[in-house]
CSV table of C-alpha atoms in Angstrom, one decimal:
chain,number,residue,atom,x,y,z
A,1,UNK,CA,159.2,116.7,73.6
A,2,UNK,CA,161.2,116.0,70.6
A,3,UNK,CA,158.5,116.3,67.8
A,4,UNK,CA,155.1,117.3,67.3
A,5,UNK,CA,152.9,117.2,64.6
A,6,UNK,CA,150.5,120.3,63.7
A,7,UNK,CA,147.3,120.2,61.6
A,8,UNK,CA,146.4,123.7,60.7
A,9,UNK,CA,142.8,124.0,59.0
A,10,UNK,CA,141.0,125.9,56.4
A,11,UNK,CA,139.0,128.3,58.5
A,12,UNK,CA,142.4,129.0,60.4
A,13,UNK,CA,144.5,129.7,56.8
A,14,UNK,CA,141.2,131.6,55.0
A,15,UNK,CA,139.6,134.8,55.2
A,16,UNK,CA,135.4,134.7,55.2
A,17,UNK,CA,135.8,135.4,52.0
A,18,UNK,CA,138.0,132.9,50.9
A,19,UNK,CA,140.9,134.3,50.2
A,20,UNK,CA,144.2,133.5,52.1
A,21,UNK,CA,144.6,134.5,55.4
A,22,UNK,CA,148.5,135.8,54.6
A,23,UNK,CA,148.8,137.3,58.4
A,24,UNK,CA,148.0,134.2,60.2
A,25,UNK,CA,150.1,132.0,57.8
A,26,UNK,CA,152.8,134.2,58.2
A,27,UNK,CA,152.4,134.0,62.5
A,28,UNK,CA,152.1,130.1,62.2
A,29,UNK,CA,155.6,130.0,60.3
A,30,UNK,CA,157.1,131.9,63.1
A,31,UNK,CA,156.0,129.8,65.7
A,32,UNK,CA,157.0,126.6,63.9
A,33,UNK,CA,160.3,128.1,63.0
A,34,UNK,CA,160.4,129.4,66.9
A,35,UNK,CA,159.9,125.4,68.2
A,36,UNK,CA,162.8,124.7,65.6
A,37,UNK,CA,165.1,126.3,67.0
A,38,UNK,CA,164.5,124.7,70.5
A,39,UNK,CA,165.2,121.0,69.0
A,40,UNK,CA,161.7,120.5,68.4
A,41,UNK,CA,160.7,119.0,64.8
A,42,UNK,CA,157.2,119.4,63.6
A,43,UNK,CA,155.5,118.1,60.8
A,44,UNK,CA,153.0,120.2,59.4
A,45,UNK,CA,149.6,119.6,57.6
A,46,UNK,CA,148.1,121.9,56.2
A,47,UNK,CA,144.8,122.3,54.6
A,48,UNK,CA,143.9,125.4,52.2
A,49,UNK,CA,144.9,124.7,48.6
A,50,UNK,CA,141.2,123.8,48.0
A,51,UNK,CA,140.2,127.6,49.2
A,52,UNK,CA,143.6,129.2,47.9
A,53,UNK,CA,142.7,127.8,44.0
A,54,UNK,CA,138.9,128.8,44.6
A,55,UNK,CA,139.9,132.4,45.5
A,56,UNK,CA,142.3,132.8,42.9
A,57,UNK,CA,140.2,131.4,39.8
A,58,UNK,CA,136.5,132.5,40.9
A,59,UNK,CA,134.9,130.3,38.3
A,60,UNK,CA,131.3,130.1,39.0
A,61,UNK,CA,130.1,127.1,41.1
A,62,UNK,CA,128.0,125.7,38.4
A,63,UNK,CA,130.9,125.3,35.6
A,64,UNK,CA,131.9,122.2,37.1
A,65,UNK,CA,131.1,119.1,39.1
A,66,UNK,CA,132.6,119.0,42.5
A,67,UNK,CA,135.5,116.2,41.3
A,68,UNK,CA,136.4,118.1,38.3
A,69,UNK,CA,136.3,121.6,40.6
A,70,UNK,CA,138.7,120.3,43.9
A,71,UNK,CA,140.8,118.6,41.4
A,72,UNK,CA,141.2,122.5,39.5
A,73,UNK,CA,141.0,124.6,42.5
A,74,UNK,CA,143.6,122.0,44.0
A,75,UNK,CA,146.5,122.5,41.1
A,76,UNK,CA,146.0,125.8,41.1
A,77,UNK,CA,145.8,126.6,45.3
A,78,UNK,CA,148.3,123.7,45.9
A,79,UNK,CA,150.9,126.0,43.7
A,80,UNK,CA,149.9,129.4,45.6
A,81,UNK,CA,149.8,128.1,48.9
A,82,UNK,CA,153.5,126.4,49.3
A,83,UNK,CA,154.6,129.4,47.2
A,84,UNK,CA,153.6,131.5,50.4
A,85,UNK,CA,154.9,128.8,52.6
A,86,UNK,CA,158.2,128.7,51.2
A,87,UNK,CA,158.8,132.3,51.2
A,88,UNK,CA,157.8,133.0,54.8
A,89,UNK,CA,159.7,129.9,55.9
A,90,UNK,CA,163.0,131.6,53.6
A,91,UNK,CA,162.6,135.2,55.2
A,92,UNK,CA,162.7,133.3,58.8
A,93,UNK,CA,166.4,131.6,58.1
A,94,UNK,CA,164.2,128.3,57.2
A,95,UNK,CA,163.7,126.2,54.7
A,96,UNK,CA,160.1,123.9,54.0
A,97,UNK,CA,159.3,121.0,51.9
A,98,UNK,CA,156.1,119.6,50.2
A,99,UNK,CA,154.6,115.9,51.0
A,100,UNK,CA,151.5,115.5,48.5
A,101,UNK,CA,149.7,112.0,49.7
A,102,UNK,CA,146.6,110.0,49.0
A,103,UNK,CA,144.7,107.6,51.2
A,104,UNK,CA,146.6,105.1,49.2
A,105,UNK,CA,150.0,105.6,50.4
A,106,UNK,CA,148.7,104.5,53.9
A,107,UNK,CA,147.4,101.2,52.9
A,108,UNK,CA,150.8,99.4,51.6
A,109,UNK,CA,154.1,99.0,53.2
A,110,UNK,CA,156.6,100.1,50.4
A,111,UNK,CA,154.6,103.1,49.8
A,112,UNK,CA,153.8,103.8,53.7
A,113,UNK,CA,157.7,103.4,54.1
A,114,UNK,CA,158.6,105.4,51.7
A,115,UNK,CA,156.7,108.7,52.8
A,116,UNK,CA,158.1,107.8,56.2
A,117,UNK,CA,161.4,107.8,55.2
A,118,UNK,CA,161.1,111.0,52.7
A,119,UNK,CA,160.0,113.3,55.8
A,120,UNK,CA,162.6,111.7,58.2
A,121,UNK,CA,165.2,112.9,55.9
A,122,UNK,CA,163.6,116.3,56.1
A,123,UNK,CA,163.5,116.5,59.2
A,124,UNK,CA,166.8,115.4,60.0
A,125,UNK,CA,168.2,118.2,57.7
A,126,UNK,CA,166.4,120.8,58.7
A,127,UNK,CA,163.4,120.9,56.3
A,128,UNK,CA,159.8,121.4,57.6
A,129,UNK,CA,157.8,118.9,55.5
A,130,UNK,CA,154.2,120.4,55.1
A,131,UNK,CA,152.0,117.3,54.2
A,132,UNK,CA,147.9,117.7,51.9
A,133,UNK,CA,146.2,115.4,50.2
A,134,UNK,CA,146.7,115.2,46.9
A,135,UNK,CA,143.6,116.3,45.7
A,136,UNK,CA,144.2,116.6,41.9
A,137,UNK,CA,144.3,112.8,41.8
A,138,UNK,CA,142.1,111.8,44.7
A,139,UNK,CA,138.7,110.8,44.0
A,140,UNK,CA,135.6,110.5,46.2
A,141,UNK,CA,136.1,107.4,47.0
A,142,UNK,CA,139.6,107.0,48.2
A,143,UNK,CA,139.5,111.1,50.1
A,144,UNK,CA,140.7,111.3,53.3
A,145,UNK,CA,137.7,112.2,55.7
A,146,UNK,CA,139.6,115.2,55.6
A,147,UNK,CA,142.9,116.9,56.9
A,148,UNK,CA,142.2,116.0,60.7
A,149,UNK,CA,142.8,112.3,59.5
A,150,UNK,CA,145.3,112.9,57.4
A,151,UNK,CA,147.3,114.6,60.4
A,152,UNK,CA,146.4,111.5,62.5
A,153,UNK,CA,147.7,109.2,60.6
A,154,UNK,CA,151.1,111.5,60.0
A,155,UNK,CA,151.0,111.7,63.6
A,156,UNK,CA,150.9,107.7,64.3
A,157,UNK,CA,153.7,107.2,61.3
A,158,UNK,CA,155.8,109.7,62.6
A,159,UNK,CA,155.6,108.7,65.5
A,160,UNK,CA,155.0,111.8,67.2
A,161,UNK,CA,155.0,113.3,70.7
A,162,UNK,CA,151.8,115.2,70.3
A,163,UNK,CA,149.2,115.9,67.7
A,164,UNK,CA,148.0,119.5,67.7
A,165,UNK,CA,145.0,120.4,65.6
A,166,UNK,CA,143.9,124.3,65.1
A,167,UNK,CA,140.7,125.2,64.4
A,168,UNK,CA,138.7,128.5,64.8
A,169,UNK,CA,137.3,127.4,67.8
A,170,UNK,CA,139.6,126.7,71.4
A,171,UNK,CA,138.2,123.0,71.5
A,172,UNK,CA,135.4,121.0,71.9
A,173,UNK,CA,132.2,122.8,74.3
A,174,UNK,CA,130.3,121.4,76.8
A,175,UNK,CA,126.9,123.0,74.7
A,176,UNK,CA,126.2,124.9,71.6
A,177,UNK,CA,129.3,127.5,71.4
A,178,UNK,CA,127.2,129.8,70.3
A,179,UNK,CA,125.0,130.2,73.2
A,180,UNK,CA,125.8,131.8,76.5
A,181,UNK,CA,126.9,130.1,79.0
A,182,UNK,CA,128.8,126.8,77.0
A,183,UNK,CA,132.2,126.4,78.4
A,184,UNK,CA,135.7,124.5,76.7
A,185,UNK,CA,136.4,120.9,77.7
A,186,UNK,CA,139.6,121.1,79.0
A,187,UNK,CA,140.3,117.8,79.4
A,188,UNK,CA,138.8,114.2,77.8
A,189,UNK,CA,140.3,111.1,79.6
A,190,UNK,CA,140.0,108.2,77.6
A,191,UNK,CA,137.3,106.5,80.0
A,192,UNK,CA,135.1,109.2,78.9
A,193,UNK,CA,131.9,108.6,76.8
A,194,UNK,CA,129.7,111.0,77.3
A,195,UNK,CA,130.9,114.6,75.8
A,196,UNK,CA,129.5,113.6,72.1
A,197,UNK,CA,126.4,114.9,72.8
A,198,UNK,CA,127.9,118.7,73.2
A,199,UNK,CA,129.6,118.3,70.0
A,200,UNK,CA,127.9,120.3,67.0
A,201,UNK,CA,127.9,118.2,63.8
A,202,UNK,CA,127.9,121.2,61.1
A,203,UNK,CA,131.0,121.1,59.1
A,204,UNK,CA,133.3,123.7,58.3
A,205,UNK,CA,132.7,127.0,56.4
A,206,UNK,CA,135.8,125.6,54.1
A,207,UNK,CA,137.1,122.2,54.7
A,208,UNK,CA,135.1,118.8,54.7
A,209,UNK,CA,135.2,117.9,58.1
A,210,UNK,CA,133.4,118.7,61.3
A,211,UNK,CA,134.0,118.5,65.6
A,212,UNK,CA,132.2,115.4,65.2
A,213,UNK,CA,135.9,114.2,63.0
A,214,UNK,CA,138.1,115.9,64.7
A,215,UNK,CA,136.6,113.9,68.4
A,216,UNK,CA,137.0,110.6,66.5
A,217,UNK,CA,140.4,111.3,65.4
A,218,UNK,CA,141.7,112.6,68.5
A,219,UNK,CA,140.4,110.1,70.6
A,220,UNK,CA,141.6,107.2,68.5
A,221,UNK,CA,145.0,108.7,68.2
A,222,UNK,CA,145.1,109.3,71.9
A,223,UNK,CA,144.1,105.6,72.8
A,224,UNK,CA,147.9,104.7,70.8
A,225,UNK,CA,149.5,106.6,73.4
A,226,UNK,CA,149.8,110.1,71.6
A,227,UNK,CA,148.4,113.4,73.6
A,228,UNK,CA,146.2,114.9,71.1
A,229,UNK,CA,145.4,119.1,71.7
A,230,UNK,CA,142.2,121.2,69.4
A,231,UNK,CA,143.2,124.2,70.3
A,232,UNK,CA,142.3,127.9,68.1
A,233,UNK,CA,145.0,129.0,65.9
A,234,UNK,CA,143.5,132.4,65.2
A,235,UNK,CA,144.9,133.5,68.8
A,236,UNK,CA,148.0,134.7,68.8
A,237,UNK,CA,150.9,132.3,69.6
A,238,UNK,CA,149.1,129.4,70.1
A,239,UNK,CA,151.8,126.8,69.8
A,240,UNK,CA,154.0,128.3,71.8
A,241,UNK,CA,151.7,128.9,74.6
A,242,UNK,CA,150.4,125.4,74.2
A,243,UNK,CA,154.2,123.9,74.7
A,244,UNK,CA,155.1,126.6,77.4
A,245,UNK,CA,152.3,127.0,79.6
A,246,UNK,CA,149.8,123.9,78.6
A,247,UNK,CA,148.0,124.0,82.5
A,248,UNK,CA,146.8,127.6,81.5
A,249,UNK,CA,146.1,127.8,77.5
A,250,UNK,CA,142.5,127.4,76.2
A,251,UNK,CA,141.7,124.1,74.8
A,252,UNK,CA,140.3,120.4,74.9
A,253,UNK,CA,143.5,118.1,75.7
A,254,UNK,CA,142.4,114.5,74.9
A,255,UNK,CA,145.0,112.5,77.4
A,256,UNK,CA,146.4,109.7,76.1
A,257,UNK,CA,146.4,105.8,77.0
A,258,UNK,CA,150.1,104.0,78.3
A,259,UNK,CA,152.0,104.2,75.1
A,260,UNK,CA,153.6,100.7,74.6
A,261,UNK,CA,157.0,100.4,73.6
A,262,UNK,CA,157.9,100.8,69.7
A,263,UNK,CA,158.0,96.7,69.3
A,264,UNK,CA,154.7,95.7,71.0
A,265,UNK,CA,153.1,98.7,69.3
A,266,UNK,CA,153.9,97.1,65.9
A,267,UNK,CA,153.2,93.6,66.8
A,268,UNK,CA,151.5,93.1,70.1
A,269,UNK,CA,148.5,95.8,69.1
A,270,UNK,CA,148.4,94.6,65.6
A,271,UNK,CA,144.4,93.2,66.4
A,272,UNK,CA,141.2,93.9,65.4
A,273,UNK,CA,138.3,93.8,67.9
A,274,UNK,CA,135.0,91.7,67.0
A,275,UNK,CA,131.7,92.3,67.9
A,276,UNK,CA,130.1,90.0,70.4
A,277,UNK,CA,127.5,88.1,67.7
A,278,UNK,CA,130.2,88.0,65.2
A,279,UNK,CA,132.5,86.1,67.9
A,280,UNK,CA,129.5,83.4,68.9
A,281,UNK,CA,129.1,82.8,65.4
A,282,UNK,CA,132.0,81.6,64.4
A,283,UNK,CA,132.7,79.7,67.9
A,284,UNK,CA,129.5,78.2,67.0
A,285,UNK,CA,131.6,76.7,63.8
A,286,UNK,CA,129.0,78.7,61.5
A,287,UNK,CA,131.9,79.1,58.6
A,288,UNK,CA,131.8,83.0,57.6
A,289,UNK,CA,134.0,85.9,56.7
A,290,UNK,CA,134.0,89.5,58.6
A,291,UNK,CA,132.8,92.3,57.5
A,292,UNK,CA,133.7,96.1,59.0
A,293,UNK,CA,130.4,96.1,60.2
A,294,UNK,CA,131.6,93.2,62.2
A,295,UNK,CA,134.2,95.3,64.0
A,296,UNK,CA,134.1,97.4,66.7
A,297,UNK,CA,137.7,98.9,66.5
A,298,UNK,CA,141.3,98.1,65.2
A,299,UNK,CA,144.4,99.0,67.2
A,300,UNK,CA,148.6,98.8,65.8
A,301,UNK,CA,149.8,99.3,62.7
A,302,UNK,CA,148.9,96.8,59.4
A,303,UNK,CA,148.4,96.6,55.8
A,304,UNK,CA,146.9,94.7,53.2
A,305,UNK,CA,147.8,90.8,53.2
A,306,UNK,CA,149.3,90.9,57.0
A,307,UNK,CA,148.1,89.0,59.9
A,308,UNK,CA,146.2,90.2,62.6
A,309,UNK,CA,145.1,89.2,65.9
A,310,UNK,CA,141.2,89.0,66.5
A,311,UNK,CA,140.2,89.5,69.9
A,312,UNK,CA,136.6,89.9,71.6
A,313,UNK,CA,135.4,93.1,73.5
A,314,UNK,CA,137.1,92.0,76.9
A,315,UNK,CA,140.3,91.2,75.3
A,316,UNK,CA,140.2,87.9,75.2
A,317,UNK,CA,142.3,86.0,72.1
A,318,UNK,CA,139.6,84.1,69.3
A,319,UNK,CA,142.1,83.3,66.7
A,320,UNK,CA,144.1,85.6,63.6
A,321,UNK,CA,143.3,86.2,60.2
A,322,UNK,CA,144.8,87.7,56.9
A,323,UNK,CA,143.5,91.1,56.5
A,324,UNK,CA,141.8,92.1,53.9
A,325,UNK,CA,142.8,96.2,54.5
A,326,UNK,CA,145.1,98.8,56.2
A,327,UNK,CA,144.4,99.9,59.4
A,328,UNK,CA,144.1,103.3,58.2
A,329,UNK,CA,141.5,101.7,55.9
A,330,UNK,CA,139.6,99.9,58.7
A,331,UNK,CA,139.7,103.1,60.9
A,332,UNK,CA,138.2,105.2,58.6
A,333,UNK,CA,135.5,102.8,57.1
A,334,UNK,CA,134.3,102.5,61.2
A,335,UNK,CA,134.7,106.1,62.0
A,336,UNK,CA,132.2,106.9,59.0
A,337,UNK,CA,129.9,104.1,58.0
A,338,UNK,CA,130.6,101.6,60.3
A,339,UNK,CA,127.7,99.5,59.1
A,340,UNK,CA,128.6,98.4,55.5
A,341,UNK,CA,129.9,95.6,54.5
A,342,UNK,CA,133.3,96.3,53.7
A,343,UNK,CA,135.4,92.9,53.7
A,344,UNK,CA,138.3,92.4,56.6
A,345,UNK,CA,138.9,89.0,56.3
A,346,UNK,CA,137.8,86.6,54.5
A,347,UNK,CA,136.6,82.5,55.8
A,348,UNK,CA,139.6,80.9,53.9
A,349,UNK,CA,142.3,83.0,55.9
A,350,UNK,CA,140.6,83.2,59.2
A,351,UNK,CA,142.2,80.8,61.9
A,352,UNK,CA,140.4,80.5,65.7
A,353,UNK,CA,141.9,79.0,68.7
């Protein structure tokens, strides 16, 4: 394993009463400096500026709209928490780096390559990017569902050996955690449909997302060929354990499909996957454009104005077509309201067989 990349969340970094968790960060920086120094890179994303700002301002929660009081609470947490960041990485021999994004930067080439190519030289000099959102300019509508797609994403452009997301929980239950008796997934093959229902769909005490994210993320990051891990990063040494002894750490392992090869990943799996009405309809010759809610799942890596393959459920070729979005735009518009009518491609750019 050469490099991983490690989402740590908001109820792992804070404190129940908000404040920053300065113990925990401090043991998470060891570990990532301890992995270092065995040749393996890791990228980390890290949530908590959000909480870091709110602790450190306590302005009261009906001075502002909740735009006007992330993008505040952002600046100000952003500054606080690399500041801590930096000087436990320093005090370990080690040096960090920050990678502010948007939603944005994943949905064009120049500026997808261009992130790329900021944390490869990073990495390749020793520096420990740690990747956000950048939530002072971020607005509702172009948010990241929240840091566990983020991290995917990272994790897919970085092509990384493993995505590791830490929660406050040691992965995804087979019933309510909170009642006896409910017992840790250990393992989700990707043939596997049925674990949803044991998944609890409250969202975090700090962050924005839910189990219900983190499933879809992990399991669409898995089907590119990249082991995805939810482990609990309140216990101690939980990276290291989860590289040294993975048969015997606590934690939901989501096992990954046959990773193709870096060129048929790019080109090959560039395709979007069409509902069964949507495909008779246009063999029918009914002239028409597709709409997300016309897809049932995109695979490969694609921007804006690139074609794409469009294939049915079994596989099976029905033409290509110049998309109208990202994939990391496609994949988050199914994974959260797969039913509107966001455009994909449109009739004039659409080719069939």
């Amino acid at each position: 394993m050469k490099r991983i990349t490690v989402k740590v969340g908001s109820n792992v970094l804070a404190r129940e009463d908000g404040t920053l968790d300065v113990t925990r960060m401090s043991a998470i920086v060891d570990q990532v400096v301890a992995l270092n120094r065995r040749g393996i890179e890791v990228v980390l994303v890290s949530s908590g500026a959000v909480a870091s700002g709110r602790s450190e301002l306590r302005i009261p929660a009906d001075r502002l709209d909740s735009v006007s009081a992330r993008q505040l609470f952002s600046a100000v947490g952003q500054a606080k928490l690399m500041n801590r960041y930096f000087d436990f990485f320093r005090s370990n021999g080690s040096a960090c780096g920050q990678v502010l994004t948007t939603k944005e930067f994943f949905t064009t080439r120049s500026h997808y390559r261009n992130q790329k190519r900021c944390m490869d030289v990073m990495l390749a000099n020793g520096v420990v990017p740690i990747v956000n959102e950048n939530d002072t300019i971020s607005i509702t509508e172009l948010m990241f569902t929240d840091n566990d797609e983020l991290s995917g994403l990272v994790a897919e452009m970085m092509d990384a050996d493993m995505l590791i997301i830490l929660s406050n929980v040691d992965g995804i239950f087979d019933g309510d955690p909170a009642k006896p008796g409910a017992r840790v997934i250990r393992e989700i093959k990707p043939e596997d449909n049925d674990f949803s229902m044991c998944v609890t769909r409250g969202k975090s005490q700090f962050g924005r997302g839910g189990m219900i994210t983190k499933c879809n993320i992990a399991r669409r990051i898995a089907s590119g060929g990249i082991p995805v891990v939810i482990a609990n990063g309140k216990r101690e040494d939980i990276l290291l354990h989860l590289i040294d002894n993975p048969a015997e750490t606590l934690c939901t392992r989501f096992i990954p499909e046959e990773k193709p090869d870096s060129g048929k990943r790019v080109f090959a799996r560039r395709e979007i996957v069409i509902t069964e009405s949507a495909e008779n309809e246009l063999r029918s010759g009914h002239p028409r454009s597709l709409n997300a809610a016309d897809v049932l799942r995109c695979s490969g890596e694609f921007f804006r104005d690139e074609l794409v393959r469009i294939v049915n459920g079994q596989g099976e070729n029905i033409g290509c077509g110049k998309i109208l979005c990202s994939a990391a735009e496609l994949s988050s518009w199914l994974e959260n309201a797969p039913e509107e009518m966001h455009p994909v491609v449109h009739y004039d750019y659409l080719f069939l067989d």
